Amino acid sequence: MSQFWSKKAKEAKPYVPGEQPAETDVIKLNTNENPYPPSPMTLEAMHRAINSDLRRYPSPTVTELKNIIAAREKVAPSNVFVGNGSDEVLAFAFQAFFEPNKPIKFPETTYSFYPVYANLYDIPFQKVPLNTDFSIDVENLYDSVGGVIFPNPNAPTGLALRLGAIERILQQNTNQVVIVDEAYVEFGAETAVKLTELYPNLLVTRTLSKSHALAGIRLGYAIGNEVLIEGLERIKNSFNSYTINRVSLAGAEAAFKDEVYYSTTINQVKQTREWTSEALRSLNFEVIDSTANFLFVKPNMNAKFLYESLKERGIYVRYFNESKIDGYIRISIGTDAEMEQLVEQIKRIISS
Amino acid sequence: MSQFWSKKAKEAKPYVPGEQPAETDVIKLNTNENPYPPSPMTLEAMHRAINSDLRRYPSPTVTELKNIIAAREKVAPSNVFVGNGSDEVLAFAFQAFFEPNKPIKFPETTYSFYPVYANLYDIPFQKVPLNTDFSIDVENLYDSVGGVIFPNPNAPTGLALRLGAIERILQQNTNQVVIVDEAYVEFGAETAVKLTELYPNLLVTRTLSKSHALAGIRLGYAIGNEVLIEGLERIKNSFNSYTINRVSLAGAEAAFKDEVYYSTTINQVKQTREWTSEALRSLNFEVIDSTANFLFVKPNMNAKFLYESLKERGIYVRYFNESKIDGYIRISIGTDAEMEQLVEQIKRIISS
């Protein structure tokens, strides 16, 4: 530890993302990427953005992309914020809406970046227990002092709350901001975007990484009351005037105009998810009903052993060495061929 | 102001970047962009990165780009940090190395994002006066409590410190981090990178925005002792695992391999700068000797009037409504044709 580090740097507990193996001949089911490529229209728009204008800064206000997102989500452009991945959007939201000395609440088992942000920005937090079936116990999220955040569907479980349940959380936290992290919502859960009209304390965050197969361009956004959006802009504009590069902007704008392609690939992922669930259940694995592009699975053997055995066979899944979920693995949904290979290799591990 | 904003959001004083006009038929000399396009090799590499791999996250460690920068700067990869523009690198550095209750020092006239970061992260600061010729008074930067930051060359003056002067600042702040912001260094100042071997408290920041004509891809980096780099990584990995998208990574990697092209365009900018300095001096403008890709100029008329008159004629320059420099304008160096047009329009404004 360095004498030159700030207290903040010393006390930071950095997030550890899923492995990104350099080998390309592996089956990568560990970071919830989409198995299908971005649409040809998206790639074409990105090619067109590669020109001499790259010498210029991108738009600091990303007006065109905000207009497109607003039309898609049926809100005004002033209800839209755009960031360099939804992780950046969440980091700004923690700074804009949560405070030191006011504990926030989030589920005990959830996206493990939340406590990382909280540590970085000195925001105290309370992890609230889930029900024994891993569903979120809504009442545990009532009456927060400093705010609430949870993914819907939750990660890594894939379980979703219904809108009525989300509305009760909002009604029991009227003086605090409630962030619904909808990174995986397009794979089957209900979006809370329409509730942003009724609840000025609701921020919904989204990403193009999974649903639009664009993890590589880093593009996230948020929808909320314009006062919340202004709060995010104040933080962003105190941090970096230009967070989104020109080529990613072009790709995102095109992706939102090509929804037929993406709804087709999303439907394919959902079908493959159902096939995989059935196949794993027939091996006596416990599979939680998922509305995301991954499955949370309790194998009929040691979970860490299965994770390691699959890795030896060139299949990456995610294992969390964390209390209450260390008996499970999380499997991203790949192509049919990849999932057939997964099931085949699991059968071989069982019989070996 | 919103009841939902944190104290941080309420008290933020966001940076206001130079105007980014939507019109394309203007002469844009207000945000120090390079007038020449990125190299064909750079653009070609970016095209190649537009493929189905965009569905995957980029490298969280950006190892390949770090290796290339390390070779260029003659340091180890562990001495290199990469960020989404040098503004992001600076924002991380303020968090990693500066502290609440320990005032930092920077010049009174300098890059106006520094006080914005300081406000956002609760870091007190002392603005130290420049000499009357706008040069940095080195002794004023001695004995800081919390650290030092300054650009070399300074902005918006374009004046550079020699390495000996920087070394004295380092020797008089051995327990604090000193950040030398080298956004414009490739246009004529001496880099302090080689001092990073001797001084573990020195961080040098850089950008591809100006020298490599890549403001549109958002790519900045820092060089320093590996302990400082680790401090930056701890903050970055508590904020966003993947800050650099795949296409910008490919462009930056290629740009550093194509230095002949960029040194040619940098030399052209320097020649145009000298021509423009002479032309403006012959109009009785005071022109400060610049080692950057811009000129800081005191016109023989009201500076704001000149800024506004040029804007009416489709020429954007930068005017700072700020004590001590409100008699000046900052003019980015464009192509020869653009600068001839600038001088011609100034002549017409003078005679009208």
Tab-separated table of N, CA and C in Angstrom, chain B residues 258-310:
chain	number	residue	atom	x	y	z
B	258	ASP	N	1.898	4.265	-35.912
B	258	ASP	CA	1.946	5.043	-37.159
B	258	ASP	C	2.490	6.445	-36.882
B	259	GLU	N	3.602	6.519	-36.153
B	259	GLU	CA	4.076	7.811	-35.649
B	259	GLU	C	4.610	8.726	-36.749
B	260	VAL	N	5.060	8.147	-37.867
B	260	VAL	CA	5.583	9.016	-38.933
B	260	VAL	C	4.479	9.955	-39.420
B	261	TYR	N	3.294	9.381	-39.629
B	261	TYR	CA	2.168	10.206	-40.061
B	261	TYR	C	1.909	11.331	-39.051
B	262	TYR	N	1.829	10.955	-37.769
B	262	TYR	CA	1.441	11.963	-36.774
B	262	TYR	C	2.532	13.005	-36.557
B	263	SER	N	3.820	12.605	-36.636
B	263	SER	CA	4.844	13.628	-36.449
B	263	SER	C	4.823	14.603	-37.626
B	264	THR	N	4.427	14.127	-38.804
B	264	THR	CA	4.306	15.023	-39.960
B	264	THR	C	3.192	16.051	-39.738
B	265	THR	N	2.036	15.586	-39.281
B	265	THR	CA	0.926	16.533	-39.089
B	265	THR	C	1.203	17.458	-37.907
B	266	ILE	N	1.866	16.951	-36.878
B	266	ILE	CA	2.229	17.819	-35.742
B	266	ILE	C	3.182	18.927	-36.228
B	267	ASN	N	4.149	18.557	-37.059
B	267	ASN	CA	5.059	19.575	-37.586
B	267	ASN	C	4.326	20.604	-38.429
B	268	GLN	N	3.344	20.156	-39.185
B	268	GLN	CA	2.565	21.095	-39.985
B	268	GLN	C	1.829	22.079	-39.073
B	269	VAL	N	1.232	21.558	-37.971
B	269	VAL	CA	0.527	22.435	-37.025
B	269	VAL	C	1.500	23.461	-36.437
B	270	LYS	N	2.711	23.017	-36.119
B	270	LYS	CA	3.702	23.941	-35.547
B	270	LYS	C	4.080	25.043	-36.550
B	271	GLN	N	4.244	24.654	-37.817
B	271	GLN	CA	4.564	25.666	-38.838
B	271	GLN	C	3.424	26.671	-38.981
B	272	THR	N	2.206	26.157	-39.002
B	272	THR	CA	1.039	27.042	-39.139
B	272	THR	C	0.918	27.961	-37.922
B	273	ARG	N	1.271	27.419	-36.759
B	273	ARG	CA	1.260	28.238	-35.532
B	273	ARG	C	2.222	29.414	-35.683
B	274	GLU	N	3.423	29.161	-36.212
B	274	GLU	CA	4.400	30.253	-36.341
B	274	GLU	C	3.917	31.288	-37.348
B	275	TRP	N	3.346	30.802	-38.462
B	275	TRP	CA	2.824	31.739	-39.462
B	275	TRP	C	1.723	32.619	-38.844
B	276	THR	N	0.824	31.971	-38.083
B	276	THR	CA	-0.305	32.698	-37.497
B	276	THR	C	0.178	33.699	-36.453
B	277	SER	N	1.159	33.298	-35.656
B	277	SER	CA	1.718	34.223	-34.647
B	277	SER	C	2.236	35.487	-35.330
B	278	GLU	N	3.011	35.291	-36.392
B	278	GLU	CA	3.563	36.446	-37.105
B	278	GLU	C	2.463	37.333	-37.675
B	279	ALA	N	1.477	36.674	-38.284
B	279	ALA	CA	0.393	37.432	-38.922
B	279	ALA	C	-0.373	38.260	-37.883
B	280	LEU	N	-0.613	37.676	-36.711
B	280	LEU	CA	-1.370	38.400	-35.679
B	280	LEU	C	-0.509	39.497	-35.057
B	281	ARG	N	0.783	39.230	-34.893
B	281	ARG	CA	1.666	40.269	-34.350
B	281	ARG	C	1.732	41.460	-35.302
B	282	SER	N	1.678	41.179	-36.585
B	282	SER	CA	1.745	42.285	-37.543
B	282	SER	C	0.470	43.122	-37.511
B	283	LEU	N	-0.586	42.573	-36.865
B	283	LEU	CA	-1.808	43.367	-36.641
B	283	LEU	C	-1.797	44.027	-35.264
B	284	ASN	N	-0.609	44.023	-34.647
B	284	ASN	CA	-0.446	44.588	-33.301
B	284	ASN	C	-1.200	43.828	-32.216
B	285	PHE	N	-1.417	42.525	-32.443
B	285	PHE	CA	-1.931	41.676	-31.372
B	285	PHE	C	-0.743	41.208	-30.538
B	286	GLU	N	-0.981	41.071	-29.225
B	286	GLU	CA	0.050	40.475	-28.376
B	286	GLU	C	-0.139	38.953	-28.439
B	287	VAL	N	0.907	38.227	-28.818
B	287	VAL	CA	0.794	36.765	-28.965
B	287	VAL	C	1.829	36.114	-28.051
B	288	ILE	N	1.356	35.300	-27.137
B	288	ILE	CA	2.273	34.626	-26.221
B	288	ILE	C	2.949	33.461	-26.947
B	289	ASP	N	4.265	33.292	-26.721
B	289	ASP	CA	4.990	32.186	-27.358
B	289	ASP	C	4.357	30.866	-26.944
B	290	SER	N	3.879	30.100	-27.897
B	290	SER	CA	3.139	28.883	-27.570
B	290	SER	C	3.930	27.644	-27.939
B	291	THR	N	3.885	26.639	-27.068
B	291	THR	CA	4.407	25.316	-27.427
B	291	THR	C	3.237	24.329	-27.562
B	292	ALA	N	2.045	24.858	-27.748
B	292	ALA	CA	0.860	24.002	-27.853
B	292	ALA	C	0.234	24.161	-29.242
B	293	ASN	N	-0.930	23.537	-29.455
B	293	ASN	CA	-1.584	23.692	-30.760
B	293	ASN	C	-2.645	24.794	-30.710
B	294	PHE	N	-2.347	25.816	-29.923
B	294	PHE	CA	-3.240	26.980	-29.852
B	294	PHE	C	-2.396	28.204	-29.531
B	295	LEU	N	-2.977	29.376	-29.756
B	295	LEU	CA	-2.317	30.639	-29.412
B	295	LEU	C	-3.187	31.382	-28.408
B	296	PHE	N	-2.539	31.990	-27.434
B	296	PHE	CA	-3.245	32.829	-26.464
B	296	PHE	C	-2.884	34.259	-26.828
B	297	VAL	N	-3.899	35.024	-27.155
B	297	VAL	CA	-3.700	36.262	-27.900
B	297	VAL	C	-4.443	37.410	-27.234
B	298	LYS	N	-3.752	38.573	-27.121
B	298	LYS	CA	-4.436	39.777	-26.654
B	298	LYS	C	-4.633	40.691	-27.853
B	299	PRO	N	-5.867	40.779	-28.327
B	299	PRO	CA	-6.100	41.581	-29.530
B	299	PRO	C	-6.011	43.082	-29.218
B	300	ASN	N	-5.867	43.868	-30.258
B	300	ASN	CA	-5.842	45.323	-30.037
B	300	ASN	C	-7.257	45.897	-30.059
B	301	MET	N	-8.160	45.126	-29.480
B	301	MET	CA	-9.554	45.569	-29.318
B	301	MET	C	-10.159	44.730	-28.193
B	302	ASN	N	-11.401	44.991	-27.852
B	302	ASN	CA	-12.079	44.214	-26.816
B	302	ASN	C	-12.138	42.733	-27.224
B	303	ALA	N	-11.643	41.863	-26.332
B	303	ALA	CA	-11.506	40.447	-26.681
B	303	ALA	C	-12.868	39.779	-26.892
B	304	LYS	N	-13.816	40.129	-26.045
B	304	LYS	CA	-15.136	39.511	-26.178
B	304	LYS	C	-15.814	39.948	-27.477
B	305	PHE	N	-15.598	41.227	-27.825
B	305	PHE	CA	-16.150	41.730	-29.079
B	305	PHE	C	-15.564	40.959	-30.270
B	306	LEU	N	-14.252	40.736	-30.215
B	306	LEU	CA	-13.601	40.002	-31.318
B	306	LEU	C	-14.141	38.568	-31.394
B	307	TYR	N	-14.245	37.908	-30.236
B	307	TYR	CA	-14.793	36.547	-30.175
B	307	TYR	C	-16.189	36.498	-30.812
B	308	GLU	N	-17.023	37.468	-30.432
B	308	GLU	CA	-18.401	37.485	-30.948
B	308	GLU	C	-18.452	37.836	-32.429
B	309	SER	N	-17.586	38.766	-32.835
B	309	SER	CA	-17.570	39.154	-34.248
B	309	SER	C	-17.109	37.998	-35.123
B	310	LEU	N	-16.113	37.265	-34.650
B	310	LEU	CA	-15.635	36.106	-35.413
B	310	LEU	C	-16.718	35.038	-35.502
